[in-house]
């Protein structure tokens, strides 16, 4: 990865995540879709439905990363303040978007265009739309910020549209070695191995399944040859403790 | 809630969350355990296994909230850099903790105290320990920061110990009204209702289950009487569109 390669951040907006009512379910989807096109997700934040908090977090993230994806708070109710907050961050007014209005009209009919539903046609001035094939109300793109829904089914569909417009990064290669081995039993050798391959990110992820413990070692990088070599060495290391250790690549 | 009431933030540390390999699973547990003792979670961040990123995020959060809980990166491997990063943020050295060493010795035996495992006895100078009833290696508390494991089973047990030491906040009352109603159909009335109760947080959470759509309205606040009154009104509002709407309280 070079300084010119694209990066991304996620801003999750919603009291329901912070209160514990809702298990956050979009970050993982976004991370995977970005990894597929070579864009590493570098940071994520979760903030409440408070305009000043949204603006501050968005400004911190959009100035630092190539792309920012917000989730949540774009519906018709009083607690949906994302569009207004994004507009405030960009210092532009909120305007009604004619195309968004037409999309809502085709979903709900002209008579169904209530005040509440028309709120979903409001966008920061200068924004373009992100397609929502599920429920009509579109997402929004302004500058390097994509404003997506919080409902996972809708977010996922919007993200597919958003990803199609991004500048892709170098393909990321991943290999995973897994065995029924406590990570402390291989930690020293692993440290030495990692030091030999500074261009490959090597993660060690212990797990517990009932009383069984094990470790997944994950090598990740843009140099396919180096990732393969690291995976060879990781498998050999893991097999010194568990001869049934496995290896998968992606 | 007053300015003196405790608040909290979470700092999730781990490349595996940002790469999409692992679905984040601790934030929701922490949020619920804090809500149970009246401490609202106000922000969460996810950062990679990079010391400068951990230090910057930790400093931003610990200066602003009463308590900060970090998860991940406290094992024995090369990518476990949380303790060193926390020490750097607090500008103290990392030292071996005698009690932590004794705990590890009782888990692994004196002969099992390898270099790798002894790394888990390293703490920022001045830190106290957070009990780990699952796997021996303790968590750490320094100042207002709790350093917890990333493995969910272990994190949960450590969090129980951590919570027992916190200053509790005012009890939070919650009521939820649910119906098979699109939120746009009640959004205007809901906005007016929310405006009448500025001390009760009212969230509107649309959902989709296959082709069925619905909305959960959640009232939350420290004034039990006000929350009950809001719930009465939310139920009446929802019943204008779905007479089978339900109400639950916690």
Coordinates of N, CA and C in Angstrom, one line a residue, chain A residues 17-207:
Chain A
X17 N -27.4 1.9 19.1 CA -26.1 1.1 19.2 C -25.5 1.3 20.5
X18 N -25.4 2.6 20.9 CA -24.7 2.9 22.2 C -25.5 2.5 23.4
X19 N -26.8 2.4 23.3 CA -27.7 2.0 24.4 C -27.6 0.5 24.6
X20 N -27.2 -0.2 23.6 CA -27.2 -1.7 23.7 C -28.4 -2.3 23.2
X21 N -29.4 -1.5 22.8 CA -30.6 -2.0 22.2 C -30.4 -2.9 21.0
X22 N -29.5 -2.4 20.1 CA -29.2 -3.0 18.8 C -27.8 -3.4 18.7
X23 N -27.6 -4.6 18.2 CA -26.2 -5.1 17.9 C -25.8 -4.4 16.6
X24 N -24.7 -3.7 16.5 CA -24.2 -3.1 15.3 C -24.0 -4.2 14.2
X25 N -24.5 -4.0 13.0 CA -24.4 -5.1 12.1 C -24.0 -4.6 10.7
X26 N -23.6 -3.4 10.6 CA -23.2 -2.9 9.2 C -21.7 -2.8 9.0
X27 N -20.9 -2.6 10.1 CA -19.5 -2.4 10.0 C -18.8 -3.5 9.3
X28 N -19.2 -4.7 9.7 CA -18.6 -5.9 9.1 C -18.9 -6.0 7.6
X29 N -20.1 -5.8 7.2 CA -20.5 -5.8 5.8 C -19.7 -4.8 5.0
X30 N -19.6 -3.6 5.5 CA -18.8 -2.5 4.8 C -17.3 -2.9 4.7
X31 N -16.8 -3.4 5.8 CA -15.4 -3.8 5.8 C -15.1 -4.8 4.8
X32 N -16.0 -5.8 4.7 CA -15.7 -6.9 3.7 C -15.9 -6.4 2.2
X33 N -16.9 -5.6 2.0 CA -17.1 -5.0 0.6 C -15.9 -4.1 0.2
X34 N -15.4 -3.4 1.2 CA -14.2 -2.5 0.9 C -13.0 -3.4 0.6
X35 N -12.8 -4.4 1.5 CA -11.6 -5.3 1.3 C -11.6 -5.9 -0.1
X36 N -12.8 -6.3 -0.5 CA -13.0 -6.9 -1.9 C -12.4 -6.0 -3.0
X37 N -12.4 -4.7 -2.8 CA -12.0 -3.8 -3.9 C -10.7 -3.1 -3.4
X38 N -10.0 -3.7 -2.5 CA -8.7 -3.2 -2.1 C -8.6 -1.9 -1.3
X39 N -9.7 -1.6 -0.7 CA -9.7 -0.3 0.1 C -9.8 -0.7 1.6
X40 N -8.7 -0.5 2.3 CA -8.7 -0.9 3.7 C -9.5 0.1 4.6
X41 N -10.3 -0.5 5.5 CA -11.0 0.3 6.4 C -10.1 0.6 7.6
X42 N -9.8 1.9 7.9 CA -8.8 2.2 8.8 C -9.3 2.6 10.2
X43 N -10.6 3.0 10.3 CA -11.1 3.5 11.6 C -12.7 3.4 11.5
X44 N -13.3 3.2 12.7 CA -14.7 3.4 12.7 C -15.1 4.1 14.0
X45 N -16.2 4.8 14.0 CA -16.7 5.5 15.2 C -18.2 5.3 15.3
X46 N -18.6 5.3 16.5 CA -20.1 5.2 16.8 C -20.4 6.4 17.6
X47 N -21.3 7.3 17.1 CA -21.7 8.5 17.9 C -23.3 8.5 18.0
X48 N -23.7 9.2 19.0 CA -25.2 9.3 19.2 C -25.9 10.3 18.3
X49 N -27.2 10.3 18.3 CA -28.0 11.2 17.5 C -27.9 12.6 18.0
X50 N -26.7 13.2 17.9 CA -26.5 14.6 18.4 C -25.7 15.3 17.3
X51 N -26.3 16.4 16.8 CA -25.7 17.0 15.6 C -24.2 17.4 15.8
X52 N -23.9 18.0 17.0 CA -22.5 18.4 17.2 C -21.5 17.2 17.2
X53 N -22.0 16.1 17.7 CA -21.1 14.9 17.7 C -20.9 14.3 16.3
X54 N -22.0 14.3 15.5 CA -21.9 13.8 14.2 C -21.0 14.7 13.4
X55 N -21.1 16.0 13.5 CA -20.3 16.9 12.7 C -18.8 16.8 13.1
X56 N -18.6 16.7 14.3 CA -17.2 16.6 14.8 C -16.5 15.3 14.3
X57 N -17.2 14.2 14.4 CA -16.6 12.9 14.0 C -16.5 12.9 12.5
X58 N -17.5 13.4 11.8 CA -17.4 13.4 10.3 C -16.2 14.2 9.8
X59 N -16.1 15.4 10.4 CA -15.0 16.3 10.0 C -13.6 15.6 10.3
X60 N -13.5 14.9 11.4 CA -12.2 14.3 11.7 C -12.0 13.2 10.7
X61 N -13.0 12.4 10.3 CA -12.8 11.3 9.5 C -12.6 11.7 8.0
X62 N -13.4 12.6 7.5 CA -13.4 12.9 6.1 C -12.2 13.7 5.7
X63 N -11.5 14.3 6.7 CA -10.3 15.0 6.3 C -9.1 14.1 6.3
X64 N -9.3 12.9 6.8 CA -8.2 12.0 7.0 C -8.2 10.8 6.0
X65 N -9.4 10.3 5.6 CA -9.5 9.1 4.8 C -10.1 9.5 3.5
X66 N -9.8 8.6 2.5 CA -10.3 8.8 1.1 C -11.8 8.8 1.1
X67 N -12.4 7.9 1.8 CA -13.9 7.7 1.8 C -14.4 7.6 3.2
X68 N -15.6 8.1 3.4 CA -16.3 7.9 4.7 C -17.7 7.4 4.4
X69 N -18.1 6.4 5.2 CA -19.4 5.9 5.0 C -20.2 6.0 6.3
X70 N -21.3 6.8 6.3 CA -22.1 6.9 7.5 C -23.3 5.9 7.4
X71 N -23.7 5.4 8.5 CA -24.9 4.5 8.5 C -25.8 5.0 9.6
X72 N -27.1 5.1 9.2 CA -28.2 5.4 10.2 C -28.6 6.8 10.1
X73 N -29.9 7.0 10.6 CA -30.4 8.4 10.8 C -30.8 9.1 9.5
X74 N -31.2 8.3 8.5 CA -31.7 9.0 7.3 C -33.2 8.8 7.0
X75 N -33.9 8.3 8.0 CA -35.3 8.1 7.8 C -36.2 9.4 8.0
X76 N -37.5 9.2 8.1 CA -38.4 10.4 8.2 C -38.7 10.9 9.6
X77 N -38.1 10.3 10.6 CA -38.5 10.7 12.0 C -37.6 11.8 12.6
X78 N -38.1 12.3 13.7 CA -37.4 13.4 14.4 C -36.0 13.1 14.8
X79 N -35.7 11.8 15.0 CA -34.3 11.4 15.4 C -33.4 11.1 14.2
X80 N -33.9 11.4 13.0 CA -33.1 11.2 11.8 C -32.5 12.5 11.4
X81 N -31.3 12.7 11.9 CA -30.7 14.0 11.8 C -29.4 14.0 11.0
X82 N -29.1 12.8 10.3 CA -27.8 12.7 9.6 C -27.7 13.7 8.5
X83 N -28.7 13.8 7.6 CA -28.6 14.7 6.4 C -28.3 16.1 6.9
X84 N -29.0 16.6 7.9 CA -28.8 17.9 8.4 C -27.4 18.1 9.0
X85 N -26.9 17.1 9.7 CA -25.6 17.1 10.3 C -24.5 17.1 9.2
X86 N -24.7 16.3 8.2 CA -23.7 16.2 7.1 C -23.6 17.6 6.4
X87 N -24.8 18.1 6.1 CA -24.8 19.5 5.5 C -24.1 20.5 6.3
X88 N -24.3 20.4 7.6 CA -23.6 21.4 8.5 C -22.1 21.2 8.4
X89 N -21.7 19.9 8.4 CA -20.2 19.7 8.3 C -19.7 20.3 7.0
X90 N -20.4 20.1 5.9 CA -20.0 20.6 4.6 C -20.3 22.1 4.4
X91 N -21.0 22.7 5.4 CA -21.3 24.1 5.4 C -22.2 24.5 4.2
X92 N -23.1 23.6 3.9 CA -24.1 23.9 2.8 C -25.5 23.7 3.3
X93 N -26.5 24.3 2.6 CA -27.9 24.2 3.1 C -28.4 22.8 2.7
X94 N -29.5 22.4 3.3 CA -30.2 21.2 2.9 C -31.3 21.6 1.9
X95 N -31.4 20.9 0.8 CA -32.3 21.2 -0.3 C -33.1 20.0 -0.7
X96 N -34.3 20.2 -1.3 CA -35.0 19.0 -1.8 C -34.4 18.6 -3.1
X97 N -34.1 17.3 -3.3 CA -33.6 16.8 -4.5 C -34.7 16.3 -5.4
X98 N -34.8 16.8 -6.7 CA -35.9 16.5 -7.5 C -35.9 15.0 -7.9
X99 N -34.8 14.5 -8.1 CA -34.7 13.0 -8.5 C -35.2 12.2 -7.3
X100 N -34.7 12.6 -6.1 CA -35.1 11.8 -4.9 C -36.6 11.9 -4.7
X101 N -37.2 13.1 -4.9 CA -38.6 13.3 -4.8 C -39.4 12.4 -5.8
X102 N -38.8 12.3 -7.0 CA -39.4 11.4 -8.1 C -39.4 10.0 -7.6
X103 N -38.3 9.6 -7.0 CA -38.1 8.2 -6.6 C -39.2 7.9 -5.5
X104 N -39.3 8.8 -4.6 CA -40.3 8.6 -3.5 C -41.7 8.6 -4.1
X105 N -42.0 9.4 -5.1 CA -43.3 9.5 -5.7 C -43.6 8.1 -6.4
X106 N -42.6 7.5 -7.0 CA -42.8 6.3 -7.6 C -43.0 5.1 -6.6
X107 N -42.4 5.3 -5.4 CA -42.6 4.3 -4.4 C -43.9 4.4 -3.7
X108 N -44.3 5.7 -3.4 CA -45.5 5.9 -2.5 C -46.7 6.5 -3.2
X109 N -46.5 6.9 -4.5 CA -47.6 7.6 -5.2 C -47.5 9.1 -4.9
X110 N -48.1 9.9 -5.8 CA -48.0 11.3 -5.5 C -48.8 11.6 -4.2
X111 N -49.9 10.9 -4.0 CA -50.7 11.2 -2.8 C -50.0 10.7 -1.5
X112 N -49.1 9.8 -1.7 CA -48.4 9.2 -0.5 C -47.2 10.1 -0.2
X113 N -46.9 11.2 -0.9 CA -45.8 12.1 -0.6 C -46.1 13.0 0.6
X114 N -46.2 12.4 1.8 CA -46.5 13.2 3.0 C -45.3 14.0 3.4
X115 N -45.6 14.9 4.3 CA -44.5 15.8 4.8 C -43.3 14.9 5.3
X116 N -43.7 13.8 6.1 CA -42.7 13.0 6.7 C -41.9 12.3 5.6
X117 N -42.6 11.7 4.5 CA -41.8 11.0 3.5 C -40.9 12.0 2.7
X118 N -41.4 13.2 2.5 CA -40.7 14.2 1.7 C -39.4 14.5 2.4
X119 N -39.3 14.3 3.7 CA -38.0 14.6 4.4 C -36.9 13.7 3.8
X120 N -37.3 12.6 3.3 CA -36.3 11.7 2.7 C -35.8 12.1 1.3
X121 N -36.4 13.2 0.8 CA -35.8 13.8 -0.4 C -34.9 14.9 -0.1
X122 N -34.7 15.2 1.1 CA -33.8 16.3 1.5 C -32.4 15.9 1.5
X123 N -31.5 16.6 0.8 CA -30.1 16.3 0.7 C -29.2 17.5 1.0
X124 N -28.0 17.4 1.4 CA -27.1 18.5 1.4 C -26.9 19.1 0.0
X125 N -27.0 20.4 -0.2 CA -26.8 21.0 -1.5 C -25.5 20.5 -2.2
X126 N -25.6 20.1 -3.4 CA -24.5 19.6 -4.2 C -24.3 18.1 -4.1
X127 N -25.2 17.4 -3.3 CA -25.0 15.9 -3.1 C -25.6 15.2 -4.3
X128 N -25.1 14.0 -4.6 CA -25.7 13.1 -5.6 C -26.4 12.0 -4.8
X129 N -27.1 11.1 -5.5 CA -27.9 10.1 -4.8 C -27.2 8.7 -4.9
X130 N -27.4 7.9 -3.9 CA -27.0 6.5 -3.9 C -28.2 5.7 -4.0
X131 N -28.2 4.8 -4.9 CA -29.4 4.0 -5.3 C -29.8 3.1 -4.1
X132 N -31.1 3.1 -3.9 CA -31.7 2.2 -2.9 C -32.8 1.3 -3.6
X133 N -32.4 0.1 -4.0 CA -33.3 -0.8 -4.7 C -34.4 -1.4 -3.8
X134 N -34.2 -1.2 -2.5 CA -35.1 -1.9 -1.6 C -36.3 -1.1 -1.2
X135 N -36.1 0.1 -0.8 CA -37.3 0.9 -0.2 C -37.5 2.3 -0.8
X136 N -36.8 2.6 -1.9 CA -37.1 3.9 -2.5 C -36.3 5.1 -2.1
X137 N -36.3 5.3 -0.7 CA -35.6 6.5 -0.2 C -34.1 6.3 -0.4
X138 N -33.5 7.2 -1.2 CA -32.1 7.0 -1.6 C -31.1 7.4 -0.5
X139 N -29.8 6.9 -0.7 CA -28.7 7.4 0.1 C -28.2 8.6 -0.6
X140 N -27.1 9.2 -0.1 CA -26.6 10.4 -0.5 C -25.1 10.4 -0.6
X141 N -24.5 11.0 -1.6 CA -23.0 11.2 -1.6 C -22.7 12.7 -1.7
X142 N -21.9 13.2 -0.9 CA -21.4 14.5 -1.0 C -19.9 14.5 -0.7
X143 N -19.1 15.0 -1.7 CA -17.7 15.0 -1.5 C -17.2 13.5 -1.4
X144 N -16.4 13.2 -0.4 CA -16.0 11.9 -0.1 C -16.8 11.1 0.9
X145 N -18.0 11.6 1.2 CA -18.8 11.0 2.2 C -20.1 10.4 1.6
X146 N -20.3 9.1 1.9 CA -21.5 8.4 1.5 C -22.4 8.2 2.8
X147 N -23.7 8.7 2.6 CA -24.6 8.7 3.7 C -25.6 7.5 3.4
X148 N -25.5 6.5 4.2 CA -26.2 5.2 3.9 C -27.3 5.0 5.0
X149 N -28.2 4.1 4.7 CA -29.2 3.7 5.7 C -28.6 2.9 6.8
X150 N -29.4 2.8 7.9 CA -29.0 1.9 9.1 C -29.6 0.5 9.0
X151 N -30.7 0.4 8.4 CA -31.3 -1.0 8.3 C -30.4 -1.8 7.4
X152 N -29.9 -2.9 7.9 CA -28.9 -3.7 7.3 C -29.2 -4.1 5.8
X153 N -30.4 -4.5 5.6 CA -30.8 -5.0 4.2 C -30.6 -3.8 3.2
X154 N -31.0 -2.6 3.7 CA -31.0 -1.4 2.8 C -29.5 -0.9 2.7
X155 N -28.8 -0.9 3.8 CA -27.4 -0.5 3.8 C -26.6 -1.3 2.8
X156 N -26.8 -2.6 2.8 CA -26.1 -3.5 2.0 C -26.3 -3.2 0.5
X157 N -27.5 -3.0 0.2 CA -27.8 -2.7 -1.2 C -27.2 -1.3 -1.7
X158 N -27.3 -0.3 -0.8 CA -26.8 1.0 -1.0 C -25.3 0.9 -1.2
X159 N -24.7 0.1 -0.3 CA -23.2 0.0 -0.3 C -22.7 -0.6 -1.7
X160 N -23.5 -1.6 -2.2 CA -23.1 -2.1 -3.5 C -23.1 -1.0 -4.6
X161 N -24.1 -0.1 -4.5 CA -24.1 1.0 -5.5 C -22.9 1.9 -5.2
X162 N -22.6 2.2 -4.0 CA -21.6 3.1 -3.6 C -20.2 2.6 -4.0
X163 N -20.0 1.3 -3.8 CA -18.7 0.7 -4.1 C -18.4 0.7 -5.6
X164 N -19.4 0.6 -6.4 CA -19.2 0.7 -7.9 C -18.6 2.0 -8.3
X165 N -18.7 3.0 -7.5 CA -18.2 4.3 -7.9 C -16.8 4.6 -7.3
X166 N -16.3 3.7 -6.5 CA -15.0 4.0 -5.8 C -13.8 3.7 -6.6
X167 N -12.7 4.5 -6.3 CA -11.4 4.2 -6.9 C -10.9 2.9 -6.1
X168 N -10.7 1.8 -6.8 CA -10.2 0.6 -6.1 C -8.8 0.7 -5.8
X169 N -8.4 -0.1 -4.7 CA -7.0 -0.1 -4.3 C -6.4 -1.4 -4.8
X170 N -5.1 -1.6 -4.4 CA -4.4 -2.9 -4.8 C -5.1 -4.1 -4.1
X171 N -5.2 -5.2 -4.9 CA -5.9 -6.4 -4.4 C -5.2 -6.9 -3.1
X172 N -6.0 -7.2 -2.1 CA -5.4 -7.7 -0.8 C -5.5 -9.2 -0.8
X173 N -4.4 -9.9 -0.5 CA -4.3 -11.3 -0.4 C -4.3 -11.7 1.0
X174 N -5.0 -12.8 1.3 CA -5.2 -13.2 2.7 C -5.0 -14.7 2.8
X175 N -4.3 -15.2 3.8 CA -4.2 -16.6 4.1 C -4.4 -16.8 5.6
X176 N -5.1 -17.9 5.9 CA -5.4 -18.2 7.3 C -4.9 -19.6 7.7
X177 N -4.2 -19.7 8.8 CA -3.8 -21.0 9.3 C -4.4 -21.2 10.6
X178 N -5.0 -22.3 10.8 CA -5.8 -22.5 12.1 C -5.4 -23.8 12.7
X179 N -5.3 -23.8 14.0 CA -5.0 -25.1 14.8 C -5.5 -25.0 16.2
X180 N -5.6 -26.2 16.8 CA -6.0 -26.3 18.2 C -4.8 -26.0 19.1
X181 N -4.3 -24.8 19.1 CA -3.1 -24.5 19.8 C -3.3 -23.2 20.5
X182 N -2.9 -23.1 21.8 CA -2.9 -21.8 22.5 C -1.9 -20.9 21.9
X183 N -2.2 -19.6 21.6 CA -1.3 -18.7 20.9 C 0.0 -18.5 21.7
X184 N -0.1 -18.7 23.1 CA 1.1 -18.5 23.9 C 2.2 -19.5 23.5
X185 N 1.8 -20.7 23.0 CA 2.8 -21.7 22.7 C 3.6 -21.5 21.4
X186 N 3.1 -20.5 20.6 CA 3.8 -20.2 19.4 C 4.2 -18.8 19.3
X187 N 3.9 -18.0 20.3 CA 4.1 -16.5 20.3 C 5.5 -16.1 20.0
X188 N 6.5 -16.8 20.6 CA 7.9 -16.3 20.4 C 8.3 -16.5 18.9
X189 N 8.0 -17.7 18.4 CA 8.4 -18.0 17.0 C 7.6 -17.1 16.0
X190 N 6.4 -16.8 16.4 CA 5.5 -16.0 15.6 C 6.1 -14.6 15.5
X191 N 6.6 -14.1 16.6 CA 7.1 -12.7 16.7 C 8.3 -12.6 15.7
X192 N 9.2 -13.7 15.8 CA 10.4 -13.6 14.9 C 9.9 -13.7 13.4
X193 N 9.0 -14.5 13.2 CA 8.5 -14.7 11.8 C 7.9 -13.3 11.3
X194 N 7.1 -12.7 12.1 CA 6.5 -11.4 11.7 C 7.6 -10.4 11.5
X195 N 8.6 -10.4 12.2 CA 9.7 -9.4 12.1 C 10.4 -9.6 10.7
X196 N 10.4 -10.8 10.2 CA 11.1 -11.1 8.9 C 10.2 -10.6 7.7
X197 N 8.9 -10.4 7.9 CA 8.0 -10.0 6.8 C 7.3 -8.7 7.2
X198 N 8.0 -7.6 7.2 CA 7.4 -6.3 7.6 C 6.2 -5.9 6.7
X199 N 6.2 -6.4 5.4 CA 5.2 -6.0 4.5 C 3.9 -6.8 4.5
X200 N 3.9 -7.8 5.4 CA 2.7 -8.7 5.5 C 2.2 -8.5 7.0
X201 N 0.9 -8.1 7.1 CA 0.3 -8.0 8.4 C -0.1 -9.4 8.9
X202 N 0.5 -9.8 10.0 CA 0.2 -11.1 10.6 C -0.6 -10.9 11.9
X203 N -1.8 -11.4 11.9 CA -2.6 -11.3 13.1 C -2.8 -12.7 13.8
X204 N -2.8 -12.7 15.1 CA -3.0 -13.9 15.9 C -4.3 -13.8 16.7
X205 N -5.3 -14.7 16.4 CA -6.6 -14.6 17.0 C -7.0 -15.8 17.7
X206 N -6.8 -15.7 19.1 CA -7.2 -16.9 19.9 C -8.7 -17.1 19.9
X207 N -9.2 -18.3 20.1 CA -10.6 -18.5 20.2 C -10.9 -19.6 21.3

